Coordinates of C-alpha atoms in Angstrom, one line a residue:
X1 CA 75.6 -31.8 43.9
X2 CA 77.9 -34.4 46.1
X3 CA 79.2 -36.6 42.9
X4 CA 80.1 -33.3 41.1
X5 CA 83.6 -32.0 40.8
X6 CA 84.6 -29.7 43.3
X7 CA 85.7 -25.8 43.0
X8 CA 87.2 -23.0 44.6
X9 CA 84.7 -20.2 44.6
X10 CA 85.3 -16.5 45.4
X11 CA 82.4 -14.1 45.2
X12 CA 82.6 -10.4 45.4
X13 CA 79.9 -8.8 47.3
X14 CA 80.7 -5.6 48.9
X15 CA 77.4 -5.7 51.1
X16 CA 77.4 -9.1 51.9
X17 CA 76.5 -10.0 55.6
X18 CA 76.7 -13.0 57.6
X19 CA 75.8 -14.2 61.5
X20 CA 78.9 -13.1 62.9
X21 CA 77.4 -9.5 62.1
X22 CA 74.0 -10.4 62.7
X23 CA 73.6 -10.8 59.2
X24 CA 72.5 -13.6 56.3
X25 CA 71.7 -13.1 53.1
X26 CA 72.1 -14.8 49.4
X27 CA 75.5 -15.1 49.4
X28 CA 76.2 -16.6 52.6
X29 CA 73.6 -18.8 52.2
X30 CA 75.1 -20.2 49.0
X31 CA 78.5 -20.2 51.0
X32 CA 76.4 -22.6 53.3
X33 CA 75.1 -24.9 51.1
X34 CA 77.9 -25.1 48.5
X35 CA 80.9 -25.9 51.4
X36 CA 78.5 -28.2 52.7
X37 CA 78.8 -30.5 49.3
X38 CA 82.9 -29.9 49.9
X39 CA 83.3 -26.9 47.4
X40 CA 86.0 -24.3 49.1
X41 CA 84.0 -20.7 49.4
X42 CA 85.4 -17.3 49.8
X43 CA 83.1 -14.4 50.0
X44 CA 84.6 -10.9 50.2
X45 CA 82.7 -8.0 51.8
X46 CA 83.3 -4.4 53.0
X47 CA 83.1 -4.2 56.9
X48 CA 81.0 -1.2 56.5
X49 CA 77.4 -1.7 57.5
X50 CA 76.5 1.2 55.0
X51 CA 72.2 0.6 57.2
X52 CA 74.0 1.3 60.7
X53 CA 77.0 4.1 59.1
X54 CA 79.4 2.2 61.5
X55 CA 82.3 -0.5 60.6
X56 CA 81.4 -4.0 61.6
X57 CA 85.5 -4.2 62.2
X58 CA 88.1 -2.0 62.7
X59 CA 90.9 -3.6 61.5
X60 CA 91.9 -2.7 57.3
X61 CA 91.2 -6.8 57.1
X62 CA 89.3 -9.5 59.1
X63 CA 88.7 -13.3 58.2
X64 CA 85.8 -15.5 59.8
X65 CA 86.2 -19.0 59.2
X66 CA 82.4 -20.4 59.1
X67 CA 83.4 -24.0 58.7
X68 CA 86.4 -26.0 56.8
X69 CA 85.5 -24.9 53.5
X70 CA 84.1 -21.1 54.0
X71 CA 84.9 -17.9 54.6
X72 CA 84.1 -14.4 54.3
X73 CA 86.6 -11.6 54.2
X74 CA 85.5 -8.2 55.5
X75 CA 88.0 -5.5 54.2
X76 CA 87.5 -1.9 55.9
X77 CA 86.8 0.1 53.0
X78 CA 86.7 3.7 53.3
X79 CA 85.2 6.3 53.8
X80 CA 82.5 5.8 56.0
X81 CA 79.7 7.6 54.0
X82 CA 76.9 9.6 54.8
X83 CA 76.2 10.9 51.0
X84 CA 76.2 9.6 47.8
X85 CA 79.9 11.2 46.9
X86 CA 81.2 9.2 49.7
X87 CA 79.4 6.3 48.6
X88 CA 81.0 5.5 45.8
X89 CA 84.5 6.6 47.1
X90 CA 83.6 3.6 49.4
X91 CA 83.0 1.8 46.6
X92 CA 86.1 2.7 44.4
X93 CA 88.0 1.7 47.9
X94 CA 86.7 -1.7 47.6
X95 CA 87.4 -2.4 44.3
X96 CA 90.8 -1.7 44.6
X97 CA 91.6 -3.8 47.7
X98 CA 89.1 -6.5 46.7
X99 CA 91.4 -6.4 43.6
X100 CA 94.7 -7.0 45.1
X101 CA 93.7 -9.6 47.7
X102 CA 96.3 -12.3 46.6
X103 CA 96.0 -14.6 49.8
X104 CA 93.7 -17.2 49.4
X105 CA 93.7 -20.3 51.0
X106 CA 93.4 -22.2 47.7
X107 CA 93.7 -20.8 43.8
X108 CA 90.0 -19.7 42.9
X109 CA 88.4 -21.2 39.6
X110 CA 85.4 -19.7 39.8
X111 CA 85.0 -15.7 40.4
X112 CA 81.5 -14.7 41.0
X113 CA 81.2 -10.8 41.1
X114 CA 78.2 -9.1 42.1
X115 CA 76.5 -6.0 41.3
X116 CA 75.2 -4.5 44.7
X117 CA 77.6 -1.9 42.9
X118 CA 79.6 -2.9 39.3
X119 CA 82.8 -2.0 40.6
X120 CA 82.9 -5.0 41.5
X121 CA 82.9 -6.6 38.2
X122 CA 86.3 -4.6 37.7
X123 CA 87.8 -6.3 40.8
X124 CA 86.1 -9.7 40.0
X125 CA 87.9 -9.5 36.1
X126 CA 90.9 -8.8 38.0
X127 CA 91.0 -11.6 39.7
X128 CA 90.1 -13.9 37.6
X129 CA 92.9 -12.8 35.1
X130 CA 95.6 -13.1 38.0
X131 CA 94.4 -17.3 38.8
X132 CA 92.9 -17.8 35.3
X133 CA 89.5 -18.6 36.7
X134 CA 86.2 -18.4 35.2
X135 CA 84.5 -14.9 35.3
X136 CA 80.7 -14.7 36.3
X137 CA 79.2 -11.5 36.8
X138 CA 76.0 -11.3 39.0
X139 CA 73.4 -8.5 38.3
X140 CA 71.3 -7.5 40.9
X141 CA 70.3 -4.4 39.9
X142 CA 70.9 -3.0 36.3
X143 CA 73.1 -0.5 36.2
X144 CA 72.6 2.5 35.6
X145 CA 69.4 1.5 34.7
X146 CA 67.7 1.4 38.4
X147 CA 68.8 4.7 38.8
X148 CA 67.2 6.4 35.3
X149 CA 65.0 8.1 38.5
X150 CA 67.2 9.3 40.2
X151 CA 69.3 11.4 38.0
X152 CA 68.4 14.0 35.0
X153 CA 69.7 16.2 32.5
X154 CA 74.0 16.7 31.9
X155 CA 74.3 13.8 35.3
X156 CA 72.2 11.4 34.0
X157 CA 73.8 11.6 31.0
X158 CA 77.7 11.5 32.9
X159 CA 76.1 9.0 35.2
X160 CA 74.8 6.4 32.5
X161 CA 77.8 6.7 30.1
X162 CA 80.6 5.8 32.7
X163 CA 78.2 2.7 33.8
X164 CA 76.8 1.7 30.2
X165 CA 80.7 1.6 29.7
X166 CA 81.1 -0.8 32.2
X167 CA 78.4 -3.0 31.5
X168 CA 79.4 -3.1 28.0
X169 CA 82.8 -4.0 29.1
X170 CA 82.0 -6.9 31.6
X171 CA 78.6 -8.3 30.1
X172 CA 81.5 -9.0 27.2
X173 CA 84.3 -10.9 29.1
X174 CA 82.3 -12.8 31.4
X175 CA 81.6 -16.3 30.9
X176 CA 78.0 -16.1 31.9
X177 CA 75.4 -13.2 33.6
X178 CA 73.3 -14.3 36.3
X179 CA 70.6 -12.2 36.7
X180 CA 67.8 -11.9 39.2
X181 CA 65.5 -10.4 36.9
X182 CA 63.7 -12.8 34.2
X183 CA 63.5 -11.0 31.3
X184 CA 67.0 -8.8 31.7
X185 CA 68.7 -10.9 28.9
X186 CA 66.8 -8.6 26.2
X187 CA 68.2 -5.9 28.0
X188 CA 71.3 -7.6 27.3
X189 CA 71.0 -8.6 24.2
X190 CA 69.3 -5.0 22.8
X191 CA 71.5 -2.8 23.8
X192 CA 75.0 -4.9 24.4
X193 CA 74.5 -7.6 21.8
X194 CA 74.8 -10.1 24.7
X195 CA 74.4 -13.9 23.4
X196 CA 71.1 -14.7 25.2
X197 CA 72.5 -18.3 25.8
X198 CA 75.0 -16.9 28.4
X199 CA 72.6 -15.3 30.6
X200 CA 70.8 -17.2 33.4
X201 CA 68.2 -16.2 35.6
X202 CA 68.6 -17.2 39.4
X203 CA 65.8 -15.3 41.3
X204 CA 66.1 -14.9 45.0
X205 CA 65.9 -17.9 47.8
X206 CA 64.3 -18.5 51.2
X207 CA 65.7 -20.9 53.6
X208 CA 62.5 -22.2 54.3
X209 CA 63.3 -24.6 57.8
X210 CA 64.9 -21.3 59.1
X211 CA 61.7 -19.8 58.5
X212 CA 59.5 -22.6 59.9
X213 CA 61.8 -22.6 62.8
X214 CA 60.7 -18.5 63.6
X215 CA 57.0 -19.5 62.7
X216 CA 56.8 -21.1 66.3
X217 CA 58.7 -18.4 68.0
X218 CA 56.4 -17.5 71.5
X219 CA 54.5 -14.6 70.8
X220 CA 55.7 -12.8 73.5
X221 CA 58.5 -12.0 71.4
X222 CA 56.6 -9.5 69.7
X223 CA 56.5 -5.5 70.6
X224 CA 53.1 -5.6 73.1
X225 CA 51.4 -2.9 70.7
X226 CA 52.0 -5.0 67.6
X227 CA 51.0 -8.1 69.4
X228 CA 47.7 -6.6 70.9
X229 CA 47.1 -5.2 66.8
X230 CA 47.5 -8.3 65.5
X231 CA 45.4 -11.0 67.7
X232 CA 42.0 -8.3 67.8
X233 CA 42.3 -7.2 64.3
X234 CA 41.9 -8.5 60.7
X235 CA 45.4 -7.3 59.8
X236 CA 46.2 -6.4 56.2
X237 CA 50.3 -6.5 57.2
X238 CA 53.4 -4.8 55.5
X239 CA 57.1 -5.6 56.3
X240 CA 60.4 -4.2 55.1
X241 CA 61.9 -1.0 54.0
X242 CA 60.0 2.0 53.8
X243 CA 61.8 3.0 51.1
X244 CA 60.1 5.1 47.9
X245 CA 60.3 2.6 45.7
X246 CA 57.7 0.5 47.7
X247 CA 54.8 2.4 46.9
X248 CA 53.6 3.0 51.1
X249 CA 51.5 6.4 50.5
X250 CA 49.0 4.3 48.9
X251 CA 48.8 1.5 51.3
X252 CA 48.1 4.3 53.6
X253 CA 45.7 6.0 51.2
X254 CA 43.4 3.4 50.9
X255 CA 42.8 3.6 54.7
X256 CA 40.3 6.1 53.6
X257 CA 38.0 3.4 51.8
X258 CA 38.1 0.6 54.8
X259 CA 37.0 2.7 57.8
X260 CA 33.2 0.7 57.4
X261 CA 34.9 -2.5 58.3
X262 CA 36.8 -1.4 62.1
X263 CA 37.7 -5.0 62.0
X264 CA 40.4 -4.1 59.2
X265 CA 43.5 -2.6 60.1
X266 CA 46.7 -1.8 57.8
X267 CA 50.2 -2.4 59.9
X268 CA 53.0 -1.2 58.6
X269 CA 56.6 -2.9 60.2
X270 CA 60.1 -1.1 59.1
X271 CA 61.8 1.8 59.1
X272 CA 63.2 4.1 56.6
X273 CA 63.0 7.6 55.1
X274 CA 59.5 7.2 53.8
X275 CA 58.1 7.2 57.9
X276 CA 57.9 10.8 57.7
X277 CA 55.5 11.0 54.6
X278 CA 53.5 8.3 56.0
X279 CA 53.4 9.7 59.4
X280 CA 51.9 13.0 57.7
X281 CA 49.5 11.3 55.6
X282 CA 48.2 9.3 58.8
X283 CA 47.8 12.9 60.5
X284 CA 46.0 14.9 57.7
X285 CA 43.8 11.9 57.0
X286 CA 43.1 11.2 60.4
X287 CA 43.4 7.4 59.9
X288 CA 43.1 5.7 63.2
X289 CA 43.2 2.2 60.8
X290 CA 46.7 2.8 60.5
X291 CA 49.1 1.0 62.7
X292 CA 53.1 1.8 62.0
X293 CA 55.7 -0.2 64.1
X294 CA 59.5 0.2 64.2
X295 CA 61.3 -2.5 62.6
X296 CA 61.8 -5.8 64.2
X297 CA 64.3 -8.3 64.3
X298 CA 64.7 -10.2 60.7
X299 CA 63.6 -13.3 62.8
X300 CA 60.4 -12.2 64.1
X301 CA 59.3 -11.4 60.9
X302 CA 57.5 -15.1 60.2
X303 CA 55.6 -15.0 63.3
X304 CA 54.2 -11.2 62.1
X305 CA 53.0 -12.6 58.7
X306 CA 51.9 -15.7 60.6
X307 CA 49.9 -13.7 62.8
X308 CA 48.4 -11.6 60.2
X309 CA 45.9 -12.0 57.2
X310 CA 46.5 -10.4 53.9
X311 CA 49.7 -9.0 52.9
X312 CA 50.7 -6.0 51.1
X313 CA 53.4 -5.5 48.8
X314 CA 53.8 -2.8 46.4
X315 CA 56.2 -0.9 43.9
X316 CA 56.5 1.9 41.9
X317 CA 56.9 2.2 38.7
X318 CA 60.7 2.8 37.5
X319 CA 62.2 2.1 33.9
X320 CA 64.3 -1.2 35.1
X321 CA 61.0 -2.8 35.9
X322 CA 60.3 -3.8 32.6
X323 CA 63.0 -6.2 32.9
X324 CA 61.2 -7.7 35.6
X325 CA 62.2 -8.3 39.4
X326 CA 63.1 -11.0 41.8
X327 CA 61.9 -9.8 45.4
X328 CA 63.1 -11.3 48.9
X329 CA 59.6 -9.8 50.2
X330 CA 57.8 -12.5 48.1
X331 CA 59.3 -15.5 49.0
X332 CA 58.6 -15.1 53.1
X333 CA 55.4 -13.8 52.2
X334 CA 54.5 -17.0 50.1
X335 CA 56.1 -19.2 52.6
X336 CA 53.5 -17.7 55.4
X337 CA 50.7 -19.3 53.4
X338 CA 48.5 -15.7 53.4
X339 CA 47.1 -14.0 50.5
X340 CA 49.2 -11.5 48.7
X341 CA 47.9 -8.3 47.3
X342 CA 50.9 -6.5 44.8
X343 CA 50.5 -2.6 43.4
X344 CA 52.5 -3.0 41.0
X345 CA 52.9 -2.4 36.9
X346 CA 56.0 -4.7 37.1
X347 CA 56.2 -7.4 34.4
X348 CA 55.6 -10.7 34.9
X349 CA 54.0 -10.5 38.5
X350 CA 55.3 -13.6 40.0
X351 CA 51.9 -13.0 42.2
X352 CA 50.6 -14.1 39.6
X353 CA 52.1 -16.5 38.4
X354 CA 52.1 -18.9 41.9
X355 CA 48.5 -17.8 41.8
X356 CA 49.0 -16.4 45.6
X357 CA 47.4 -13.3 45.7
X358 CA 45.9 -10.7 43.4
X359 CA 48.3 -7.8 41.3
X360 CA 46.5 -4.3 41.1
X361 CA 47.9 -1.1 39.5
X362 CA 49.8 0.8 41.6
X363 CA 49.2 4.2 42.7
X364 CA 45.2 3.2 43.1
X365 CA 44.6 3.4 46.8
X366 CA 40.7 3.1 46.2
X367 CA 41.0 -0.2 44.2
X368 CA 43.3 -1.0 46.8
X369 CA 41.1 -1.2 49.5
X370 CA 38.3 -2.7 47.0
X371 CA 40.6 -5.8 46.6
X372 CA 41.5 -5.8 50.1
X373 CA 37.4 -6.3 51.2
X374 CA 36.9 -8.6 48.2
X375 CA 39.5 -11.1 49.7
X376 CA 38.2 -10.4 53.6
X377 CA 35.3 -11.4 52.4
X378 CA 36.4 -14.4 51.2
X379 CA 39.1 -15.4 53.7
X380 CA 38.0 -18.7 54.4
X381 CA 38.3 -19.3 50.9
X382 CA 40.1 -17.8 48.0
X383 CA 42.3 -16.2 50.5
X384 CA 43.3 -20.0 52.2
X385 CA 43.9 -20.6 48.7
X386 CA 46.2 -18.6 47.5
X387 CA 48.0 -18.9 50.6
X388 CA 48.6 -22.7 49.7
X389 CA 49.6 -21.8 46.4
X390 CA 52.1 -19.7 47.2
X391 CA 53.6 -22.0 49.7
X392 CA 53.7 -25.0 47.6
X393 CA 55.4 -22.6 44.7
X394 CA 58.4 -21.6 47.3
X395 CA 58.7 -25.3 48.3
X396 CA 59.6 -25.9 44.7
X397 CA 60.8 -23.3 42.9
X398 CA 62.6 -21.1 45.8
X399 CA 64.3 -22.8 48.5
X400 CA 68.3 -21.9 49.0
X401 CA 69.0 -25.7 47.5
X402 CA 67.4 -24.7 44.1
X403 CA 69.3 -21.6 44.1
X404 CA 72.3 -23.2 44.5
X405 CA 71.8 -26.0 42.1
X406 CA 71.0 -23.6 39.7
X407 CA 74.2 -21.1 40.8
X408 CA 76.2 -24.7 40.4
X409 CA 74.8 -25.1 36.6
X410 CA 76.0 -22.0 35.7
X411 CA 79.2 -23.1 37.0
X412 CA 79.2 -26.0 34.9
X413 CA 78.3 -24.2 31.8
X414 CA 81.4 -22.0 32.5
X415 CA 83.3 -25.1 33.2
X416 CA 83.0 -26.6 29.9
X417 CA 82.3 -23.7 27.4
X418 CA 85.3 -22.6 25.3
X419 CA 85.8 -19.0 25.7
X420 CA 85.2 -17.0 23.0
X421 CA 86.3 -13.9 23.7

């Protein structure tokens, strides 16, 4: 990446976080690595932490200068939200000052505009236009897609059109897709008539010495009941969100079907609005097996999966999952080197595919917990194995320096392809 030529990169992410908010995240990371090899970086974010409802600044604009050759630039978009309305009034606030930003440091060449919302493909056009720079949209999520669930009837129906309008629009003008899900191109290509050739998959990245570095954190980090759960317990272990979409009631189900072996016990680490369904399962089922902690510090999270022995991830099923997925959960789990057992319909379990764990149906908690005694049984075994295959498939396939080398192809391709629109 040294010898190449160098660029001035902006990239549009309204959530995107960073250390100076006690943040990280795929974007910054890139910022990292890509000033680091002399390319100028700008990422611009909203100052709203949308997680905490609070503004991370209270000035309308705030730059932090990270080294030379990046920064990010929070803009305090409004309102602060509590409800979807407000939400995207937030949003439609970004897009219009992310739009009219004309103070950077140097001209950019290379726009990168993210969908955490695709607003910000209408900013990122902008943009581009105003230096003549290179347009890449980023989809993280189809739109509106990943929402066919959460809409019906005459609002689905408003709700798609105005999106499939914009994805129509910007699939067209820009001068390549990224896209974290694999097989999103025949989205693309079937409903848009997207040239295939323009559309790259980049899945998520894990900056893998960080997360050595947090393996060896001293246990007494930990929350004393999660510590004492963990060193007397085989622990089947689940961290993040508890979100819907993660498919929790059935981790919890399958409870039920492990109560012969007291040695097993399911933790759950995170918070979210799913605690309350769990929390009422746990009751009516009276499952003393079930551990639930409140969510720890992002750091601590290595040493939990270090400390425990299978781990659990799950999904539901939703339409955009045909498409396939790219999930940050995976890559710390792989690089913990513990077998990985994922309810999920998804295509193209990437499970599978590094051969680190088994994939079940979802929404089975019975064959859940069948799965979880057959690799108990076999801990010393099957389940060291798949733990070393999915840590040798993170060193080689997902480290933040493959990400970026492939974000830097893309770049490349944009570079030197004649536009045709």
């Amino acid at each position: 990446m040294n010898n190449r030529q160098k660029y001035n990169i902006v990239i549009l992410n309204h959530h995107a976080d960073a250390p100076d908010t006690g943040g990280g995240g795929r974007h910054y990371e890139l910022g990292k690595i890509f000033s680091k090899n002399r390319h100028k970086v700008t990422v611009i974010a909203s100052s709203y932490a949308h997680g905490k409802k609070e503004y991370k600044y209270n000035e309308e604009q705030v730059i932090k200068q990270f080294n030379e050759n990046f920064e990010f630039i929070y803009l305090k978009t409004k309102p602060a939200y509590k409800n979807t309305v407000g939400r995207f009034l937030n949003y439609i606030d970004y897009m219009k000052k992310a739009s009219r930003l004309d103070d950077f440091k140097y001209a950019p060449d290379i726009i990168i505009a993210s969908s955490v919302h695709p607003l910000a493909w209408v900013a990122g056009y902008k943009l581009s236009k105003k230096y003549n720079a290179k347009f890449i949209v980023e989809v993280r999520d189809l739109w509106p897609l990943s929402m066919y669930e959460d809409f019906s009837g005459i609002t689905r129906k408003i709700v798609f059109s105005y999106f499939e309008s914009l994805e129509r629009k910007y699939y067209n003008l820009a001068d390549a897709i990224i896209t974290t899900a694999p097989y999103a191109y025949e989205y693309m290509e079937e409903k848009y008539g997207i040239d295939k050739d323009k559309v790259f998959h980049i899945p998520h990245g894990l900056d893998i010495d960080e997360f050595d570095k947090n393996l060896e954190l001293d246990d007494k980090v930990l929350n004393d009941d999660l510590r004492r759960v963990l060193d007397n317990n085989f622990c089947v272990t689940y961290t993040g969100a508890l979100s819907k979409s993660e498919g929790l009631p059935t981790f919890v189900e399958s409870a039920k079907y492990l109560k012969d072996i007291s040695e097993i016990k399911l933790v759950i680490v995170g918070s979210g609005s799913e605690k309350p369904i769990l929390e009422k399962i746990i009751k009516e089922e009276k499952l003393d097996n079930v551990i639930m902690i409140d969510r720890q510090p992002r750091n601590f999270v290595p040493l939990i999966l270090k400390k425990s022995d299978i781990l659990f991830c799950g999904l539901m099923e939703r339409e955009a999952f045909k498409y396939g997925i790219s999930k940050n959960k995976f890559y710390d789990y792989m690089a913990s080197k513990k077998p990985i057992i994922f309810a999920s319909n998804v295509r193209g379990s990437l499970i599978d595919k590094a051969k680190a764990g088994i994939t079940i149906k979802p929404h089975e908690p019975e064959n859940l917990a069948k799965t979880i005694k057959y690799i108990y049984e076999n801990i010393d075994t099957l389940g060291k194995q798949y733990g070393e295959n999915g840590r040798k498939y993170v060193e080689k396939y997902h480290t933040n320096e493959k990400i970026a080398e492939l974000f830097m192809n893309v770049i490349e391709f944009c570079n030197f392809r004649i536009k045709s629109n």
